[in-house]
Coordinates of C-alpha atoms and ligand atoms in Angstrom, one line a residue:
X7 CA 0.4 -0.3 -0.1
X8 CA 1.3 3.6 -1.0
X9 CA 1.8 5.9 2.8
X10 CA -0.2 8.4 2.7
X11 CA -0.8 11.0 6.1
X12 CA -4.3 10.7 8.6
X13 CA -6.0 13.5 9.6
X14 CA -9.2 13.7 11.8
X15 CA -9.9 17.8 12.0
X16 CA -11.8 19.1 14.3
X17 CA -15.0 19.9 11.9
X18 CA -16.4 19.3 8.6
X19 CA -15.5 23.0 7.1
X20 CA -11.5 22.2 8.2
X21 CA -12.1 18.6 6.6
X22 CA -13.1 19.9 3.5
X23 CA -10.4 23.1 3.4
X24 CA -8.2 20.0 4.1
X25 CA -9.0 18.3 1.1
X26 CA -9.6 20.9 -0.6
X27 CA -5.7 22.3 -0.6
X28 CA -4.6 18.8 -1.2
X29 CA -5.2 17.5 -4.3
X30 CA -4.3 13.6 -3.7
X31 CA -6.6 13.8 -0.6
X32 CA -10.1 12.0 0.0
X33 CA -12.5 11.7 2.5
X34 CA -13.0 8.4 4.4
X35 CA -16.2 7.5 6.0
X36 CA -16.5 4.2 6.8
X37 CA -13.6 3.0 4.9
X38 CA -16.1 0.1 3.6
X39 CA -14.7 1.0 0.3
X40 CA -12.3 3.2 0.3
X41 CA -10.1 0.9 2.3
X42 CA -9.9 -1.8 0.3
X43 CA -8.9 0.5 -2.7
X44 CA -6.2 1.7 -0.6
X45 CA -4.9 -1.9 0.0
X46 CA -5.5 -2.7 -4.0
X47 CA -3.8 0.1 -5.0
X48 CA -6.9 1.2 -7.1
X49 CA -6.6 5.0 -4.5
X50 CA -3.6 6.1 -4.3
X51 CA -4.1 9.6 -2.0
X52 CA -1.4 11.3 -0.4
X53 CA -3.6 12.2 2.6
X54 CA -7.3 10.4 3.9
X55 CA -9.2 13.2 6.0
X56 CA -11.5 11.3 8.3
X57 CA -14.6 12.8 8.9
X58 CA -16.6 9.7 10.1
X59 CA -17.1 11.6 13.6
X60 CA -17.7 15.2 12.1
X61 CA -20.8 14.4 10.2
X62 CA -24.1 14.3 11.5
X63 CA -25.5 10.7 12.5
X64 CA -28.7 11.7 12.7
X65 CA -31.8 11.5 11.0
X66 CA -34.5 14.3 11.7
X67 CA -37.8 15.2 10.7
X68 CA -37.9 17.9 8.0
X69 CA -40.7 21.1 8.2
X70 CA -42.1 19.6 5.4
X71 CA -42.9 15.9 6.1
X72 CA -39.6 14.6 4.9
X73 CA -36.7 13.4 6.3
X74 CA -32.7 14.6 6.9
X75 CA -30.0 11.6 7.1
X76 CA -27.2 13.1 8.2
X77 CA -24.1 11.9 6.4
X78 CA -22.7 9.5 9.2
X79 CA -25.8 8.0 9.7
X80 CA -25.0 4.4 9.0
X81 CA -26.7 1.7 6.3
X82 CA -28.1 0.0 9.3
X83 CA -29.4 2.9 11.2
X84 CA -31.2 4.3 8.7
X85 CA -32.5 0.8 7.5
X86 CA -33.6 0.0 11.0
X87 CA -35.4 3.5 11.6
X88 CA -39.2 3.2 11.6
X89 CA -40.1 6.8 9.6
X90 CA -38.1 4.9 6.9
X91 CA -39.6 1.4 7.5
X92 CA -43.2 3.4 7.3
X93 CA -42.6 6.2 4.8
X94 CA -39.8 4.8 2.7
X95 CA -40.0 0.9 2.6
X96 CA -38.0 1.3 -1.0
X97 CA -35.0 2.9 0.6
X98 CA -35.2 -0.1 4.0
X99 CA -35.1 -2.3 1.2
X100 CA -32.6 -1.4 -0.9
X101 CA -30.4 -0.8 2.0
X102 CA -31.7 -4.3 3.4
X103 CA -30.6 -5.9 0.1
X104 CA -26.4 -4.4 -0.1
X105 CA -23.7 -6.0 1.4
X106 CA -23.8 -7.7 4.6
X107 CA -25.1 -7.1 8.4
X108 CA -21.7 -6.2 9.4
X109 CA -20.9 -4.0 6.5
X110 CA -24.1 -1.9 7.3
X111 CA -23.0 -1.0 10.5
X112 CA -20.4 0.8 9.7
X113 CA -21.2 1.8 6.0
X114 CA -22.3 5.7 5.8
X115 CA -25.3 7.6 4.4
X116 CA -22.3 9.8 2.7
X117 CA -20.5 7.0 1.8
X118 CA -23.0 4.3 0.1
X119 CA -23.6 6.1 -3.4
X120 CA -20.4 7.5 -3.5
X121 CA -18.7 3.9 -3.4
X122 CA -17.2 3.0 -7.0
X123 CA -17.3 0.5 -9.5
X124 CA -17.3 -3.1 -8.7
X125 CA -15.8 -3.5 -12.7
X126 CA -13.5 -6.4 -12.3
X127 CA -11.2 -4.5 -14.2
X128 CA -11.3 -1.2 -12.8
X129 CA -10.5 -3.3 -9.4
X130 CA -7.4 -5.1 -11.2
X131 CA -4.6 -2.7 -11.3
X132 CA -3.0 -4.8 -13.7
X133 CA -5.7 -3.9 -16.5
X134 CA -6.4 -0.9 -18.8
X135 CA -9.0 0.9 -17.1
X136 CA -10.2 4.6 -18.5
X137 CA -12.1 5.0 -15.2
X138 CA -8.7 4.2 -13.2
X139 CA -6.1 5.4 -15.4
X140 CA -7.8 7.9 -18.0
X141 CA -6.2 7.2 -21.3
X142 CA -5.5 3.5 -20.6
X143 CA -8.0 2.2 -23.1
X144 CA -11.1 -0.1 -21.6
X145 CA -10.1 -3.8 -20.8
X146 CA -14.1 -4.9 -20.4
X147 CA -14.4 -4.5 -24.5
X148 CA -14.9 -8.2 -25.0
X149 CA -14.0 -9.0 -22.0
X150 CA -16.4 -9.9 -19.1
X151 CA -19.5 -8.3 -19.3
X152 CA -22.0 -9.5 -16.9
X153 CA -21.8 -6.8 -14.6
X154 CA -21.8 -4.1 -16.7
X155 CA -23.9 -1.5 -19.1
X156 CA -26.6 -1.8 -21.4
X157 CA -27.7 1.9 -21.5
X158 CA -26.0 5.3 -21.4
X159 CA -22.6 3.5 -23.1
X160 CA -19.9 5.9 -24.8
X161 CA -20.6 6.6 -28.7
X162 CA -17.1 5.5 -28.9
X163 CA -17.8 1.4 -28.0
X164 CA -16.8 -1.0 -29.2
X165 CA -13.3 0.7 -29.4
X166 CA -11.2 -0.6 -26.4
X167 CA -8.6 2.1 -26.8
X168 CA -10.9 5.0 -27.1
X169 CA -10.4 7.4 -23.8
X170 CA -14.1 7.5 -23.6
X171 CA -15.3 4.0 -23.5
X172 CA -16.2 2.8 -19.8
X173 CA -19.4 0.7 -19.7
X174 CA -18.9 0.5 -15.7
X175 CA -22.1 0.3 -13.8
X176 CA -22.5 2.3 -10.8
X177 CA -23.1 -0.8 -7.7
X178 CA -25.0 0.9 -4.9
X179 CA -28.7 -0.6 -3.7
X180 CA -29.4 2.4 -2.1
X181 CA -28.9 4.8 -5.2
X182 CA -31.4 3.5 -7.0
X183 CA -33.8 3.8 -4.0
X184 CA -32.6 7.4 -3.7
X185 CA -33.2 8.0 -7.3
X186 CA -36.4 7.1 -7.2
X187 CA -37.3 9.2 -3.8
X188 CA -36.3 12.2 -6.1
X189 CA -33.6 12.9 -2.6
X190 CA -31.9 16.1 -2.5
X191 CA -27.6 15.6 -1.5
X192 CA -26.8 18.9 1.5
X193 CA -23.0 19.0 0.1
X194 CA -20.5 22.1 1.6
X195 CA -17.4 22.7 -0.7
X196 CA -14.4 25.0 -0.3
X197 CA -17.1 27.8 -2.2
X198 CA -20.2 26.8 0.5
X199 CA -22.8 24.8 0.3
X200 CA -25.0 23.7 -2.2
X201 CA -27.8 21.4 -3.2
X202 CA -27.6 19.0 -5.9
X203 CA -31.1 17.0 -6.6
X204 CA -29.8 13.2 -6.2
X205 CA -30.8 12.2 -10.1
X206 CA -28.0 14.6 -10.9
X207 CA -25.0 13.3 -8.8
X208 CA -23.7 10.3 -10.6
X209 CA -22.9 11.0 -14.2
X210 CA -22.5 9.4 -17.6
X211 CA -18.8 8.9 -18.8
X212 CA -18.9 11.1 -21.0
X213 CA -15.7 12.4 -22.1
X214 CA -14.0 11.3 -18.7
X215 CA -15.0 8.0 -17.3
X216 CA -12.7 8.7 -14.1
X217 CA -15.6 11.0 -12.5
X218 CA -18.9 9.3 -11.5
X219 CA -20.3 12.6 -10.1
X220 CA -20.5 16.4 -10.7
X221 CA -18.8 16.7 -6.9
X222 CA -16.2 18.7 -7.1
X223 CA -12.7 18.3 -5.7
X224 CA -13.2 19.2 -1.7
X225 CA -16.8 19.0 -2.0
X226 CA -18.1 16.7 1.0
X227 CA -22.0 15.4 1.2
X228 CA -23.2 16.3 4.7
X229 CA -27.0 15.1 4.6
X230 CA -30.0 13.7 2.2
X231 CA -32.6 14.8 2.6
X232 CA -36.2 12.7 1.1
X233 CA -39.0 14.7 0.2
X234 CA -42.1 13.3 1.6
X235 CA -44.5 11.3 -1.1
X236 CA -47.5 11.7 -1.7
X237 CA -50.0 10.3 0.8
X238 CA -51.2 7.1 -0.4
X239 CA -47.9 5.9 -2.4
X240 CA -46.5 2.6 -1.9
X241 CA -42.8 2.3 -2.6
X242 CA -40.7 -1.0 -3.1
X243 CA -37.1 -2.2 -4.1
X244 CA -36.3 -5.5 -5.7
X245 CA -33.3 -6.5 -6.7
X246 CA -32.0 -9.8 -8.7
X247 CA -28.4 -11.0 -8.4
X248 CA -26.3 -14.3 -8.7
X249 CA -26.6 -15.6 -5.0
X250 CA -29.5 -15.1 -2.8
X251 CA -26.8 -12.2 -0.8
X252 CA -23.7 -11.3 -0.7
X253 CA -23.7 -10.1 -3.8
X254 CA -24.6 -6.8 -6.1
X255 CA -27.2 -6.2 -8.5
X256 CA -27.3 -7.7 -11.9
X257 CA -30.2 -5.6 -12.3
X258 CA -32.7 -4.0 -10.1
X259 CA -36.0 -1.7 -9.4
X260 CA -36.7 1.1 -7.1
X261 CA -40.2 2.1 -7.8
X262 CA -42.7 5.1 -6.1
X263 CA -46.4 4.4 -7.0
X264 CA -49.4 6.8 -5.9
X265 CA -53.1 6.0 -7.1
X266 CA -54.4 9.4 -9.0
X267 CA -58.0 7.7 -9.5
X268 CA -59.3 4.5 -10.9
X269 CA -57.1 3.4 -12.9
X270 CA -54.5 5.8 -13.1
X271 CA -51.4 6.0 -11.3
X272 CA -48.5 7.9 -11.3
X273 CA -45.0 6.2 -11.3
X274 CA -41.3 6.6 -10.4
X275 CA -39.1 4.5 -11.7
X276 CA -35.2 3.8 -11.1
X277 CA -32.9 1.2 -12.6
X278 CA -30.1 -0.3 -11.1
X279 CA -26.8 -2.8 -12.1
X280 CA -27.6 -1.4 -16.1
X281 CA -25.4 2.3 -16.0
X282 CA -22.8 4.0 -14.9
X283 CA -25.2 5.8 -12.8
X284 CA -28.7 4.8 -11.2
X285 CA -31.1 5.0 -14.2
X286 CA -34.4 7.1 -13.7
X287 CA -36.6 5.4 -16.4
X288 CA -38.4 8.3 -17.3
X289 CA -39.2 7.0 -20.9
X290 CA -41.3 4.4 -19.4
X291 CA -42.8 6.9 -16.4
X292 CA -44.7 9.1 -19.2
X293 CA -45.6 6.3 -21.4
X294 CA -47.4 4.8 -18.2
X295 CA -48.7 8.0 -16.8
X296 CA -52.5 8.7 -16.0
X297 CA -53.1 4.9 -17.4
X298 CA -53.8 1.6 -15.9
X299 CA -50.6 -0.3 -14.5
X300 CA -51.9 -3.5 -16.3
X301 CA -48.6 -5.9 -17.7
X302 CA -49.0 -5.3 -20.9
X303 CA -48.9 -1.2 -20.6
X304 CA -45.5 -1.9 -18.2
X305 CA -44.0 -4.0 -21.3
X306 CA -44.9 -1.3 -23.2
X307 CA -43.5 1.1 -21.3
X308 CA -40.0 -0.7 -20.9
X309 CA -39.5 -1.5 -24.5
X310 CA -39.7 2.0 -25.1
X311 CA -37.3 2.7 -22.1
X312 CA -34.7 0.2 -23.8
X313 CA -35.1 1.0 -27.2
X314 CA -31.6 2.9 -27.0
X315 CA -30.3 -0.1 -24.6
X316 CA -26.7 -1.6 -26.1
X317 CA -26.1 -5.2 -25.0
X318 CA -22.6 -6.2 -24.8
X319 CA -20.8 -9.0 -25.6
X320 CA -18.7 -10.6 -23.5
X321 CA -16.5 -14.0 -23.2
X322 CA -18.7 -14.3 -20.4
X323 CA -22.0 -14.7 -22.5
X324 CA -22.1 -11.3 -22.5
X325 CA -25.1 -9.0 -20.5
X326 CA -27.6 -9.1 -23.0
X327 CA -29.6 -11.6 -20.7
X328 CA -30.4 -8.0 -19.0
X329 CA -33.3 -6.5 -21.4
X330 CA -35.5 -9.1 -21.0
X331 CA -34.8 -9.4 -17.3
X332 CA -34.8 -5.8 -16.7
X333 CA -38.9 -5.6 -17.8
X334 CA -39.8 -8.7 -15.9
X335 CA -38.1 -7.3 -12.6
X336 CA -39.9 -4.3 -13.5
X337 CA -43.6 -6.1 -14.1
X338 CA -43.2 -7.6 -11.1
X339 CA -42.2 -5.0 -8.7
X340 CA -45.4 -2.5 -10.3
X341 CA -47.7 -6.0 -10.1
X342 CA -46.3 -5.7 -6.3
X343 CA -46.8 -2.3 -6.2
X344 CA -50.7 -2.0 -7.4
X345 CA -52.1 -5.1 -5.7
X346 CA -50.8 -3.4 -2.2
X347 CA -53.1 0.1 -3.4
X348 CA -56.0 -2.2 -3.9
Ligands
FAD23 C1 -17.9 -7.9 0.2 C2 -18.6 -6.2 0.6 C3 -19.9 -6.8 -0.5 C4 -20.7 -5.5 -0.8 N1 -22.3 -5.2 -0.8 C5 -22.8 -4.2 -1.5 C6 -24.1 -4.8 -2.2 O1 -24.6 -5.3 -2.6 N2 -24.8 -3.4 -2.7 C7 -24.7 -2.2 -1.7 O2 -25.0 -1.2 -2.3 N3 -23.2 -1.9 -1.7 C8 -22.7 -3.1 -1.4 N4 -21.4 -2.9 -0.6 C9 -20.7 -1.8 -1.1 C10 -20.8 -1.2 0.7 O3 -22.3 -0.6 0.7 C11 -19.9 0.6 0.0 O4 -18.3 0.0 0.8 C12 -20.3 1.7 1.6 O5 -21.7 1.4 1.4 C13 -19.3 2.5 1.0 O6 -19.5 3.5 2.6 P1 -18.7 4.2 3.3 O7 -19.1 5.1 4.8 O8 -17.6 2.9 4.2 O9 -17.8 4.9 2.5 P2 -16.1 4.7 2.3 O10 -15.4 3.7 1.8 O11 -15.6 5.2 3.7 O12 -15.8 6.0 0.8 C14 -16.2 6.0 -0.4 C15 -16.1 6.8 -1.6 O13 -17.0 8.1 -1.1 C16 -16.3 8.7 -0.1 N5 -17.1 10.2 0.7 C17 -17.6 9.0 1.5 N6 -18.4 10.0 2.7 C18 -18.3 11.4 2.4 C19 -18.9 12.3 2.2 N7 -20.0 12.8 3.1 N8 -18.6 13.5 1.2 C20 -18.1 12.8 0.1 N9 -17.2 11.7 -0.2 C21 -17.7 10.9 0.7 C22 -14.5 8.6 0.6 O14 -14.0 9.9 -0.1 C23 -14.7 6.9 -1.0 O15 -14.5 7.8 -2.6 C24 -20.6 -3.7 -0.2 C25 -18.9 -4.0 0.1 C26 -18.1 -4.7 0.1 C27 -16.6 -5.5 0.8

């Protein structure tokens, strides 16, 4: 492991100043992702600034009826909170579908959405990877693609040498639920505070796959705000994976359904395991708006959403299976929610 300095400043403001002043500095929260990357040589910072005890660990009510999750609240604490379980079951279910009890006791609200991809090439420093080592190429092209993206992939594909090429997926379950809940990210940075809609926090690879989010260097997540859901809204999370536990999503679905009247609903759908970011299925939402959530309607909506999908071939058989699997998973999730609203 490359040697680095460790700092535990006295305040969040000091922590932000420390990281902003050192280009090769990073924040440390629960450390369940970052420490692995330090050991693997994937992250090679000169300075690690520990914020775990600086940001709030509280889960508090907001005046509009929503909830604020302090950045240091643990995944276990959020999943167990009565208000989260009653008002945002999709979030509790997503958290409990991730990792293990021990990891969730340590992983934090700030760190979870910022965990990095589990792409095997990103984690293996002996291979070319545009995300880890910009401009080095992409080893996933023609390699193992089972866990890779089918939506929002760069136009440079299938050129493995183009610096834009990256088909890594975002791995967080929590982030998929937060995308469906229209969460807001509270940030403190060198230029002050700002609020980022969760849907805009993560980015597609674009011309720089090394950047997962729109956060600038030195910007610290201080809290995540959950807006109140409409009266009568139901929500759920469904994850499909290779093992029943301790495995990342092949695909996942977070959905919120609100009945507007007889035969008419508003639905929010976010997809996981399919893109460089949690994927809000806005086309499918539009197709379904105001209509009945029949199986045929949901299949038609998913056909519209997935029309631009680009499955990747691979030595493991590729990831074309994700297209029908996504549709089936959305159909099953919405069926469950419609039955619950009857
Ligand atoms: C074996 C294993 C299985 C797992 N399975 C799953 C799974 O199925 N589903 C799933 O979703 N996750 C899974 N995880 C990942 C786990 O959920 C994440 O490692 C964890 O949520 C990261 O949170 P942390 O607080 O430990 O972050 P850290 O490791 O401390 O940090 C992660 C990143 O966020 C940055 N960061 C941390 N806090 C802040 C902040 N407040 N502001 C700005 N930047 C910050 C750090 O600099 C770092 O880049 C698994 C992990 C392991 C090891």
